[in-house]
XYZ file of C-alpha atoms in Angstrom:
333
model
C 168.625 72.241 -91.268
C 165.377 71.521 -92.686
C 162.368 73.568 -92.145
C 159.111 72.329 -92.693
C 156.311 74.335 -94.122
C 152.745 73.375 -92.227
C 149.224 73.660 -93.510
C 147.451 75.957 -91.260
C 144.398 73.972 -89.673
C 143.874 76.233 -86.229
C 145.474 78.967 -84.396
C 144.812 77.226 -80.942
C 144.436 73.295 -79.925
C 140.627 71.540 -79.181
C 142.033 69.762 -75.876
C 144.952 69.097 -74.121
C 146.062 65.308 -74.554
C 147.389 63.547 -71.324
C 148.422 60.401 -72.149
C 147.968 57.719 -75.357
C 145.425 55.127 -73.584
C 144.981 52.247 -76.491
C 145.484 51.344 -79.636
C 142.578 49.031 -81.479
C 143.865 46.618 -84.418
C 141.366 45.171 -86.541
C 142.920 41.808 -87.348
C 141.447 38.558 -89.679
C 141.803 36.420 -86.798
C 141.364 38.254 -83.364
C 142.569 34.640 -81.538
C 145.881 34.256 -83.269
C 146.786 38.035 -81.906
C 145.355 37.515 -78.635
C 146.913 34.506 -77.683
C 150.314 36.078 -79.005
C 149.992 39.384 -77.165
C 148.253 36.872 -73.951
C 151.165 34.073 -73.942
C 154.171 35.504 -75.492
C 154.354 39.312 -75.763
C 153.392 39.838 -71.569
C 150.263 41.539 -71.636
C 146.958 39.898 -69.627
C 143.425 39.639 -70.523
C 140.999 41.429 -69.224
C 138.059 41.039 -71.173
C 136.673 38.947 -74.300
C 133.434 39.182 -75.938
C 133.202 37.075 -79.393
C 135.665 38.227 -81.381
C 136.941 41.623 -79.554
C 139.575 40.965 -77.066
C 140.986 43.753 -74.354
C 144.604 42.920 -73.011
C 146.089 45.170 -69.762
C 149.791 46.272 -69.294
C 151.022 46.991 -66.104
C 150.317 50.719 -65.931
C 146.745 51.930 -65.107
C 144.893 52.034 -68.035
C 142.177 49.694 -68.167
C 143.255 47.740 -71.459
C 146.060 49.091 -74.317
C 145.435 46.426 -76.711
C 142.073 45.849 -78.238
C 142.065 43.561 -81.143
C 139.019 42.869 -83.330
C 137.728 41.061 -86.477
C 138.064 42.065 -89.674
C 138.319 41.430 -92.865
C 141.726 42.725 -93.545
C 144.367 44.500 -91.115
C 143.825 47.994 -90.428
C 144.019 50.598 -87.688
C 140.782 50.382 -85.904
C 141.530 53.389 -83.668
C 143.731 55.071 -80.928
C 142.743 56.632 -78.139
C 144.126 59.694 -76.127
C 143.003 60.640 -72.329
C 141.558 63.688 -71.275
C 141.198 64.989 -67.739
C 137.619 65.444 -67.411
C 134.186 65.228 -69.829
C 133.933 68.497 -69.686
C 137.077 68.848 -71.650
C 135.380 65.554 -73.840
C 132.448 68.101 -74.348
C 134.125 71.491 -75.064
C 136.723 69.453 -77.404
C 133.299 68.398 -79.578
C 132.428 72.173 -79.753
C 136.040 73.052 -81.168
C 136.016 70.457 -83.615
C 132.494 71.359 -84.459
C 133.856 74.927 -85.256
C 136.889 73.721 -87.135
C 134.562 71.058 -89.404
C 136.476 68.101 -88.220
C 134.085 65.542 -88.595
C 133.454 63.530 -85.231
C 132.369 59.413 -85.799
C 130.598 59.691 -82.536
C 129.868 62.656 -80.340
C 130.742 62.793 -77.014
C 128.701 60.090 -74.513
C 129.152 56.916 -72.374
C 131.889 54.454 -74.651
C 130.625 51.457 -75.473
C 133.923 49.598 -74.377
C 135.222 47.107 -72.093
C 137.394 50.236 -70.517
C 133.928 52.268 -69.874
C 134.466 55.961 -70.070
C 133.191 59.207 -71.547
C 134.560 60.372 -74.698
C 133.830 61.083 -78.592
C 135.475 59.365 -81.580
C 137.151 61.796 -84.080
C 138.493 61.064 -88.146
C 141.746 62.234 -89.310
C 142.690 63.476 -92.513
C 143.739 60.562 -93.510
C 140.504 58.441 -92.643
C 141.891 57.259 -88.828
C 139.996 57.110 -85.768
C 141.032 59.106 -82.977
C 139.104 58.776 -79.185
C 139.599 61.491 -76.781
C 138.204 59.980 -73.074
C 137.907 60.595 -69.447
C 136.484 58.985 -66.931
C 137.333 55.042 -68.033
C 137.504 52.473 -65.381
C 140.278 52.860 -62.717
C 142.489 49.751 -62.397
C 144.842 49.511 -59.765
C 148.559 49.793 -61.457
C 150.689 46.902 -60.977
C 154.246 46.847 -59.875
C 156.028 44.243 -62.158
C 156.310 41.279 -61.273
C 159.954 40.630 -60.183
C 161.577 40.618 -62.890
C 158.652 39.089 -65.653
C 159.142 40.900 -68.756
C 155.903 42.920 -68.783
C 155.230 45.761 -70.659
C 154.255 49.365 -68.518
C 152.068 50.780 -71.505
C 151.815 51.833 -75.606
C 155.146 54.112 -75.557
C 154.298 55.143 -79.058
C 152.176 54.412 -82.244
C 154.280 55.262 -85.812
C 151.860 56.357 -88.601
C 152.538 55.978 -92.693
C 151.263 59.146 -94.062
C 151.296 60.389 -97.352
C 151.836 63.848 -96.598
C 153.834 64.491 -93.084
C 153.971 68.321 -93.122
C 149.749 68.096 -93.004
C 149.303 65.120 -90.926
C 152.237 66.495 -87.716
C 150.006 70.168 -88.481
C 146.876 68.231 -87.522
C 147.768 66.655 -84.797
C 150.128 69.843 -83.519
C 147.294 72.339 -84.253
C 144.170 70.637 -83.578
C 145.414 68.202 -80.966
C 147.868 69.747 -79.100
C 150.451 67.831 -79.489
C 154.208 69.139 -80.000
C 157.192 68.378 -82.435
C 160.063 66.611 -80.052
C 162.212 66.150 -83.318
C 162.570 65.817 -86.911
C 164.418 62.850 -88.893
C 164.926 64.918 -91.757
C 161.958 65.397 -93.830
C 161.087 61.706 -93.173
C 159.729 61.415 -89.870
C 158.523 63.909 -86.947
C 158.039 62.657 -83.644
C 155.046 64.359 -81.284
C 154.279 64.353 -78.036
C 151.656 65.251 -75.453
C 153.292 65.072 -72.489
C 157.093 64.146 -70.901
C 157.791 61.055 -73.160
C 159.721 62.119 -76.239
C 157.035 60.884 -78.568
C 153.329 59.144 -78.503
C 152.852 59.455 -82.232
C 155.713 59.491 -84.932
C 154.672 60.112 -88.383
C 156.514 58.729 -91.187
C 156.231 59.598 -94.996
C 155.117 56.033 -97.164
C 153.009 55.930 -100.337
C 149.947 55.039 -98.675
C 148.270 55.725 -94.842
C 149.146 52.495 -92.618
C 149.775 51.188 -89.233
C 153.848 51.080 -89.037
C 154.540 49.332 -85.655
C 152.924 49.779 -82.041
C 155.605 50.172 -79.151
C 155.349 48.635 -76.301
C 157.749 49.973 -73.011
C 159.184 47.870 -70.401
C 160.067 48.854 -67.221
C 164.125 48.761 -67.804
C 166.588 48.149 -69.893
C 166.564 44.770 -67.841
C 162.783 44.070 -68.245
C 163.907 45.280 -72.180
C 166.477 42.339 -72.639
C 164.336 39.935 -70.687
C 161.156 40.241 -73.135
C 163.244 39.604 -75.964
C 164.875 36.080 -74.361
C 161.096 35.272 -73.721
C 160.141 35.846 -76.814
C 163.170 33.708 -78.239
C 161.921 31.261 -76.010
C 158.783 31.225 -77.880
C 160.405 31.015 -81.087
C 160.118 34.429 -82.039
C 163.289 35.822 -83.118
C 163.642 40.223 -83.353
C 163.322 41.201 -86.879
C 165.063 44.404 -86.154
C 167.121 44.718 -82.889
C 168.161 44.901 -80.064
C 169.207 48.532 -80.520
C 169.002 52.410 -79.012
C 167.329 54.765 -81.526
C 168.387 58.199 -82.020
C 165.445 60.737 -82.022
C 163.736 59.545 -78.542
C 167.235 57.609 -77.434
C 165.108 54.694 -76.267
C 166.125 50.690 -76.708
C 164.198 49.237 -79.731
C 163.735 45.420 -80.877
C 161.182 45.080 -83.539
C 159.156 41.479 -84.280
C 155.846 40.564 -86.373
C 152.557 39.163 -84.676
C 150.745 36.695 -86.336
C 148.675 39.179 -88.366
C 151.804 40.490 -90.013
C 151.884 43.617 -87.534
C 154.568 45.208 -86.556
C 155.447 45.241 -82.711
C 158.171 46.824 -80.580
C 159.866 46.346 -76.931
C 161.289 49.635 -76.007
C 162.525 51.109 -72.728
C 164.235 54.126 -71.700
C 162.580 56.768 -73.573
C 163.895 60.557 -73.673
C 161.861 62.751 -70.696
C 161.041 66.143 -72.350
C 161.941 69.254 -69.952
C 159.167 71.860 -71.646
C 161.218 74.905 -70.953
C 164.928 73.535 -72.283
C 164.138 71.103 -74.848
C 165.070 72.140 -78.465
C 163.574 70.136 -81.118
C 166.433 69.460 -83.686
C 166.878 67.615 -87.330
C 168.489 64.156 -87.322
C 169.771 63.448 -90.509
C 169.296 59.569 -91.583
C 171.982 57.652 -90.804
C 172.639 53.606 -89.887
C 174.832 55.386 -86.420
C 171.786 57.478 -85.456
C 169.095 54.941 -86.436
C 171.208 52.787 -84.173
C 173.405 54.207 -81.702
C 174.749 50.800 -80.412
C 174.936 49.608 -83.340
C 174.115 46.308 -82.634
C 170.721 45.981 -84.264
C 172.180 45.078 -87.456
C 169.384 45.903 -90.897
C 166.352 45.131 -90.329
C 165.002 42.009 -92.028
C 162.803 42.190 -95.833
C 160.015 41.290 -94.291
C 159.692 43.647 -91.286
C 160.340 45.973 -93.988
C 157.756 44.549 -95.672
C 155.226 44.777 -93.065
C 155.980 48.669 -91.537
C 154.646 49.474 -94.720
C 151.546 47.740 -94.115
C 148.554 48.145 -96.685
C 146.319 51.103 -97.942
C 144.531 51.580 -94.694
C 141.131 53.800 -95.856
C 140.395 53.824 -92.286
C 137.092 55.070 -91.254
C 136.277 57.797 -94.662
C 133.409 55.669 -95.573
C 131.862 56.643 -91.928
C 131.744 60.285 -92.736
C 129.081 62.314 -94.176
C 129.293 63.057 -98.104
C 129.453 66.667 -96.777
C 132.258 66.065 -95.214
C 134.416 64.400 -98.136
C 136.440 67.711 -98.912
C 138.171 67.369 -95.570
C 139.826 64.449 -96.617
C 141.494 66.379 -99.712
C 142.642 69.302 -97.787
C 140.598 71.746 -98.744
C 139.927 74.665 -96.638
C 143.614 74.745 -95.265
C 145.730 77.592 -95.263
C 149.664 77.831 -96.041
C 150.968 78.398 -92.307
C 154.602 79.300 -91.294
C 157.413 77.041 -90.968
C 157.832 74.865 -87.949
């Protein structure tokens, strides 16, 4: 068993997360990805404007894709929901306290989803939205049998130092550690699904993949024949993951991202669950093991790049928080 010593950032969370609403990729060339995600992957555009595209899942979030232009790939944010502004609001005030630098205080969002919310900067330099109020859409019941993804089942993270990243987002955000894979990976969540956010220790902060979660197992198996359809081949997968137990089939978009169909992810019961320590093997990476390794260059590209994310947004004054000071030895978790 492996216990894992976490900073100590607060003794009580700023909000309570409902759901992950988005992710935001900042891409060279915004097209290539949207026609990808738009033709091939299943997901529907909602709105354009220049170079920012918004693409809808099933499920009733407004969009949860947004890709924009830049100059290299990054992480240009993700965003939680939260039940009311009010909660938006009193969040501010407990982030305030804790001198967690916000990137924009809490207001009307200037996105295609609409909404109230404020815009928040990790340790490690990432953008994190907490909103309410964004633009009901009317959820969609799949179309027959149309491999179309329900939502963002989970966003994986490269941190350089997992112990202080999982006690941000445990203490500050509320979020809770499903399960450890060893000292390599922790998976959180913020509500039923096993995990929204799994962080995983790299040399460098990065995107690793965005997951994407079909209806079924059937939907599961049918997005990856469309996708071989379209030439795409998995890069890693089919398979069924250990920690979480869900299906996984991993592929590359045309920015080099990583992307995953997964289905079938573990339902948390809050009073039975007991977070455990998977130790890292090929049978519990892959359960079926069917997937096979995965390829060099999905390898290659969970890795990603040194992703500064937004650090050059935040005050001088606030450049300590980036370095950890400030932050107490806690107990282990």
């Amino acid at each position: 068993m492996y216990h894992h010593q976490l900073p100590r950032y607060s003794d009580s969370p700023v909000c309570r997360l409902r759901a992950l609403r988005s992710v935001t990729l900042s891409v060279p060339d915004p097209a290539a990805s949207r026609d990808f995600y738009h033709e091939a992957w299943g997901l529907t555009t909602v709105e354009a404007d220049g170079d920012r595209f918004w693409l809808r899942a099933t499920g009733p979030e407004h969009h949860v894709l947004a890709v924009e232009r830049a100059d290299v790939n990054a992480l240009g944010r993700i965003s939680f929901a939260l039940a009311t502004p009010r909660e938006v609001d009193d969040a501010a005030l407990a982030l305030d306290r804790l001198g967690i630098p916000l990137l924009r205080t809490p207001g009307p969002l200037d996105d295609a989803g609409g909404g109230y919310g404020l815009q928040l900067v990790d340790p490690e330099g990432r953008c994190l939205e907490l909103s309410a109020d964004t633009h009901a859409v009317t959820e969609q019941e799949p179309a027959g049998r149309r491999a179309i993804p329900r939502k963002i089942a989970h966003v994986v993270l490269n941190t350089t130092d997992i112990e202080r990243t999982t006690a941000f987002y445990t203490q500050v955000l509320g979020m809770r550690v499903s399960d450890w894979s060893e000292r390599q990976m922790s998976f959180l969540r913020c509500n039923s699904d096993h995990h929204v956010i799994a962080l995983n220790r790299a040399s460098w902060p990065s995107l690793n993949h965005v997951a994407y979660e079909m209806q079924s197992l059937d939907h599961f198996m049918r997005g990856i024949g469309g996708l071989r359809a379209h030439g795409i081949a998995p890069q890693w997968g089919p398979g069924r993951h250990g920690p979480g137990d869900n299906t996984f089939s991993y592929f590359t978009d045309p920015a080099g991202l990583v992307c995953e169909y997964t289905s079938e992810v573990a339902q948390i019961d809050e009073d039975a669950w007991l977070c455990r320590t998977w130790k890292r093997t090929p049978e519990l990476s892959d359960q079926w093991g069917t997937a096979g390794p995965p390829t060099t260059t999905v390898r290659a590209a969970m890795a990603g790049s040194p992703d500064p994310g937004h650090r050059d947004r935040v005050e001088a004054r606030d450049a300590d928080y980036f370095y950890g000071a400030g932050v107490a030895a806690g107990a282990p978790s």
